XYZ file of C-alpha atoms in Angstrom:
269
model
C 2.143 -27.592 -38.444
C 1.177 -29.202 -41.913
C -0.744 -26.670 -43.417
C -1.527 -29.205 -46.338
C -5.550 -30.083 -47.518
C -6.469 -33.660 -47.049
C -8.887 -34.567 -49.802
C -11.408 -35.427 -46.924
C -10.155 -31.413 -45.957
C -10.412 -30.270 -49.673
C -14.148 -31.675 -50.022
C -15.068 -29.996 -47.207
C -13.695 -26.855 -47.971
C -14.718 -27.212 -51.830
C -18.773 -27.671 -50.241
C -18.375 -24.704 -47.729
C -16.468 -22.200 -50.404
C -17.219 -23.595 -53.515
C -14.080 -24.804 -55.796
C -10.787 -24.209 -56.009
C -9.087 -22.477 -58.665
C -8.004 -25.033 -60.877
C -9.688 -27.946 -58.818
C -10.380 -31.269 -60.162
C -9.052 -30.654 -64.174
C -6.173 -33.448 -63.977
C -5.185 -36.669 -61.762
C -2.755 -38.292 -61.986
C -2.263 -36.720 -65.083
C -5.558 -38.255 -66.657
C -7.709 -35.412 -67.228
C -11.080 -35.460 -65.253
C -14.553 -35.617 -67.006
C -17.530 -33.756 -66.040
C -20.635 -35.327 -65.168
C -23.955 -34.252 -63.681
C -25.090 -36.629 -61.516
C -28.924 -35.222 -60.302
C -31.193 -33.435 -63.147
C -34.786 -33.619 -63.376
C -36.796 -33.578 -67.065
C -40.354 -32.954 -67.881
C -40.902 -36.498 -66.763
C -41.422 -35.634 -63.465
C -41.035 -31.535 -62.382
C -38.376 -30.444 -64.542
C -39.400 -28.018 -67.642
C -37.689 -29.378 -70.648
C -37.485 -32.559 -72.787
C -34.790 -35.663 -72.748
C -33.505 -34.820 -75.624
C -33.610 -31.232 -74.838
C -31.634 -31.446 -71.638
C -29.022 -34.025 -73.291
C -28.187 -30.948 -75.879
C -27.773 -28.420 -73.352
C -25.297 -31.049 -71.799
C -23.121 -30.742 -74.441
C -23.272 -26.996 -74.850
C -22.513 -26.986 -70.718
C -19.209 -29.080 -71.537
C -20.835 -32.432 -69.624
C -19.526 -35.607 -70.436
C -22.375 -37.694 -68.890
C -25.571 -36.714 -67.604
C -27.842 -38.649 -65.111
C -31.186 -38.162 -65.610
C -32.913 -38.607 -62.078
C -36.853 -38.157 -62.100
C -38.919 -38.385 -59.070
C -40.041 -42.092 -59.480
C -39.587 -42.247 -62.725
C -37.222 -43.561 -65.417
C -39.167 -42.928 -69.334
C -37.508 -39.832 -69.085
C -34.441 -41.473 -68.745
C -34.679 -44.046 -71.235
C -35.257 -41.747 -73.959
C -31.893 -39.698 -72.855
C -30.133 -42.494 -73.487
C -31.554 -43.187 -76.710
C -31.463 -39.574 -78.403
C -27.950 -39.750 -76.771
C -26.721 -43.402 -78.377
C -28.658 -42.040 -81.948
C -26.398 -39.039 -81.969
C -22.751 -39.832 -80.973
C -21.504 -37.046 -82.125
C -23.137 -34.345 -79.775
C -20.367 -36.443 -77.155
C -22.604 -36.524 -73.698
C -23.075 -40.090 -72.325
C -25.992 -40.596 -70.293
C -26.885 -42.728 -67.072
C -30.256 -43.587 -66.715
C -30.990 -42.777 -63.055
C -34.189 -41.865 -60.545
C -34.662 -40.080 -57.791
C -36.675 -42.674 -55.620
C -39.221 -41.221 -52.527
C -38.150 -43.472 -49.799
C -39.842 -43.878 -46.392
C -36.617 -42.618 -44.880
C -35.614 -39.888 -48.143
C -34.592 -39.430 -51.421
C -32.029 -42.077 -52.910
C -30.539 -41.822 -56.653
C -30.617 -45.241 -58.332
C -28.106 -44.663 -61.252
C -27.671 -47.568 -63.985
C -30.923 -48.789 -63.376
C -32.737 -51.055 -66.024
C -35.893 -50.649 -64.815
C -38.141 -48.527 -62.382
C -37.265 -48.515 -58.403
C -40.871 -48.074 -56.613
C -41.250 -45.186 -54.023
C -42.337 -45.971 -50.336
C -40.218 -48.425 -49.215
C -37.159 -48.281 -46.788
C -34.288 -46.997 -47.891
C -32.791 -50.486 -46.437
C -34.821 -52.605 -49.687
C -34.677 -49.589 -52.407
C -30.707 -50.106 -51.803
C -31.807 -53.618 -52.095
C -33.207 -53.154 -55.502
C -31.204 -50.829 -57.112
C -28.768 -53.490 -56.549
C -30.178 -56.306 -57.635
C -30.258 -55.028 -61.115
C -27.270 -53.964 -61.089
C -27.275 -50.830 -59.912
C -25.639 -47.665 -57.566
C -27.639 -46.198 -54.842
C -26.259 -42.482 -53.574
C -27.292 -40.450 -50.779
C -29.456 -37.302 -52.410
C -29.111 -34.407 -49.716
C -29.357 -36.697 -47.121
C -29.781 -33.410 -45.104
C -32.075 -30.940 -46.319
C -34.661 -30.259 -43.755
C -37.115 -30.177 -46.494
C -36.739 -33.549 -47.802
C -36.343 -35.959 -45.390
C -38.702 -39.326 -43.681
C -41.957 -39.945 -43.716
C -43.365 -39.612 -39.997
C -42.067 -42.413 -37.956
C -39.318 -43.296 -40.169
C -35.784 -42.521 -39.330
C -34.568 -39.661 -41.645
C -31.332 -41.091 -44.475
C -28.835 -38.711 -42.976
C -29.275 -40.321 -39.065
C -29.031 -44.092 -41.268
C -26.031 -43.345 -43.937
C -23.532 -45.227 -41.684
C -26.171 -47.872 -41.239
C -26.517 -48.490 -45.431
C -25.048 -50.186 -47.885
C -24.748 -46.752 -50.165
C -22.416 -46.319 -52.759
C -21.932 -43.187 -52.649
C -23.110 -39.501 -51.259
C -24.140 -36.304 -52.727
C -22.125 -33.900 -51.386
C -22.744 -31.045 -53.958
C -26.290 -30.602 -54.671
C -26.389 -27.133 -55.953
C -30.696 -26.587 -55.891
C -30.273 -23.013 -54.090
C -28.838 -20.175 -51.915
C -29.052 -22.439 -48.933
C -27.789 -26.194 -50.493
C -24.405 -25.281 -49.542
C -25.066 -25.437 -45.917
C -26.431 -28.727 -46.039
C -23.983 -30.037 -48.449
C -21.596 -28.796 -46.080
C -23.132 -31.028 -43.267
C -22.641 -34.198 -45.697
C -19.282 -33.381 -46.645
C -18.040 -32.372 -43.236
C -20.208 -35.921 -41.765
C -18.527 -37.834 -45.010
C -14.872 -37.504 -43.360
C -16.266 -39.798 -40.844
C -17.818 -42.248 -43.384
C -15.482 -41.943 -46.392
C -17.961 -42.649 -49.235
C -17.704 -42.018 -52.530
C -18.840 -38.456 -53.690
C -20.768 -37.378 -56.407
C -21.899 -33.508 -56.663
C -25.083 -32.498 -59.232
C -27.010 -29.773 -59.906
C -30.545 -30.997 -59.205
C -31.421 -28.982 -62.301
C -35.554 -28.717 -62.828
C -34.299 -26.353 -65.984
C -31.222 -26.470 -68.500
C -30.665 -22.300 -67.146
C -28.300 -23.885 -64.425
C -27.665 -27.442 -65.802
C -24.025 -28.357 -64.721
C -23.995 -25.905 -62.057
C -22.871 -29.038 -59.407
C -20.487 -31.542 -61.122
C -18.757 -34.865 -60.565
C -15.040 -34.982 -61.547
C -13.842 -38.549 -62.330
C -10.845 -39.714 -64.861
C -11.843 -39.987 -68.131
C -14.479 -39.292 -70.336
C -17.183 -41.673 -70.761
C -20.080 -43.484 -68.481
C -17.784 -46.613 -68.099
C -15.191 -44.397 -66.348
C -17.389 -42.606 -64.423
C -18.807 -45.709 -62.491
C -15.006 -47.405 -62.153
C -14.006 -44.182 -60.389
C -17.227 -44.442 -57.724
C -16.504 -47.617 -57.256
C -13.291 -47.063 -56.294
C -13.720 -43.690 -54.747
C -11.741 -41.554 -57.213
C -14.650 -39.076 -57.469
C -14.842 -35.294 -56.882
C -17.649 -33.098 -56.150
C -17.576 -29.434 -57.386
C -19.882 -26.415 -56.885
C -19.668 -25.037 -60.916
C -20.983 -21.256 -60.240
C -22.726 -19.599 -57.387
C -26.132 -18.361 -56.482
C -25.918 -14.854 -56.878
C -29.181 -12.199 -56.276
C -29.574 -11.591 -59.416
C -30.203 -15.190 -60.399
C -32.768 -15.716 -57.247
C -35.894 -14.183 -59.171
C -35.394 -16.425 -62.309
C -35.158 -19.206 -60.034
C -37.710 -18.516 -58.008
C -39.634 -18.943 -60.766
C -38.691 -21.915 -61.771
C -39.166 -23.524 -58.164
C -42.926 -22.208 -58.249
C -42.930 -24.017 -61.830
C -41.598 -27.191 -60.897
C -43.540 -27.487 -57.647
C -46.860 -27.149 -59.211
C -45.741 -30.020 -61.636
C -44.263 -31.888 -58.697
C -47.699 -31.678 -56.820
C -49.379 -32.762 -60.110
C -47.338 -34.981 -61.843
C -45.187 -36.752 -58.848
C -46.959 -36.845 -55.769
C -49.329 -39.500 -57.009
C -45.950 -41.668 -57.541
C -44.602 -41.217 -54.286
C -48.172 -43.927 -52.848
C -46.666 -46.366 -50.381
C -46.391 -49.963 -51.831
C -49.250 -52.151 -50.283
């Protein structure tokens, strides 16, 4: 019997277990960069500044960084300027959102401008491409995040959607793994593109879910999910004694997501 991992076999195993030792540092013998695909700044509920965040990038060994508000892109904007101003601190950034969609969250990465919430995940895609854009999958399955009532949920419609790729690593808690390992495990059947990201709301576990690509820069990163030559990795574990710090930092960023984002998230008339 071949006793030999697939990469559809690896990805699973990588979102159920976490990496392998060694996983993901060469290809081909181009080494792979390190990106974070899904962070949130004080924009929307995250607790620290742009410029802040694109720092702690560099100190977490990132070569790009999405930033990925709730609705929002300012936040992003100014990444990518404090980023372009200071080439020397070496992190590239994407300017991304994380758009409320009647059916769940999509990122929008390489936007130019803002993606309005409440529509169907069918014309955000729409959108996002229009300008030239990549729409990805966020957790298409956590229970927490999914449709608005009467709307199909974006896990039951990923096969249905012209994504370009889908978060298989999103590393928000104890319990992402199991739904990760529902999109990786549902992803053999679909083959898209992966990315993985931490869904940081604070730079304490930036980097903590990574996409592996060849290369270094932004640039690379996109050529490699267009042609699916991504990698999702789980960076470090949740581990009891990290739950109370991050419980406080959920109770944090859900008091400014009720403040600051759900006014966003208002259907388009």
């Amino acid at each position: 019997m071949d006793t030999r991992l697939t990469p559809a076999r690896r990805q699973l195993a990588a979102a159920l277990l976490g990496p392998f030792p060694g996983a993901g540092r060469r290809r081909g013998g181009i080494a792979l960069g390190r990106a974070d695909l899904h962070v949130h700044s004080h924009w929307s509920d995250g607790a620290q500044s742009p410029e802040t965040i694109v720092l702690a990038a560099a100190r977490r060994r990132l070569n790009v960084l999405a930033l990925t508000d709730h609705d929002e892109i300012r936040g992003a904007l100014r990444a990518r300027e404090f980023a372009a101003a200071h080439p020397e601190i070496g992190v590239g950034v994407v300017v991304g959102e994380e758009i409320s969609t009647l059916n769940g969250h999509l990122l929008g990465l390489w936007l130019a401008e803002r993606v309005p919430p409440g529509l169907t995940a069918l014309r955000t895609i729409e959108l996002i491409h229009a300008q030239g854009g990549l729409a990805v999958a966020a957790h298409p399955f956590h229970p927490l995040r999914g449709a608005a009532r009467g709307h199909r949920s974006l896990g039951a419609l990923v096969p249905d959607l012209p994504l370009d790729g889908l978060e298989v690593v999103n590393n928000a808690g104890v319990f992402s793994r199991l739904y990760d390992a529902w999109a990786a495990l549902r992803n053999v059947e679909w083959m898209l593109p992966v990315t993985g990201g931490s869904d940081a709301h604070d730079v304490w576990y930036l980097g903590s879910g990574v996409t592996r690509f060849p290369g270094r820069a932004a640039v690379d990163l996109r050529e490699a999910l267009e042609t699916g030559h991504t990698r999702a990795h789980v960076a470090w574990s949740w581990t009891a004694g990290k739950m109370p710090r991050h419980l406080r930092i959920q109770i944090r960023s859900l008091i400014r997501f009720l403040v600051l984002c759900r006014p966003r998230m208002e259907p388009v008339q």
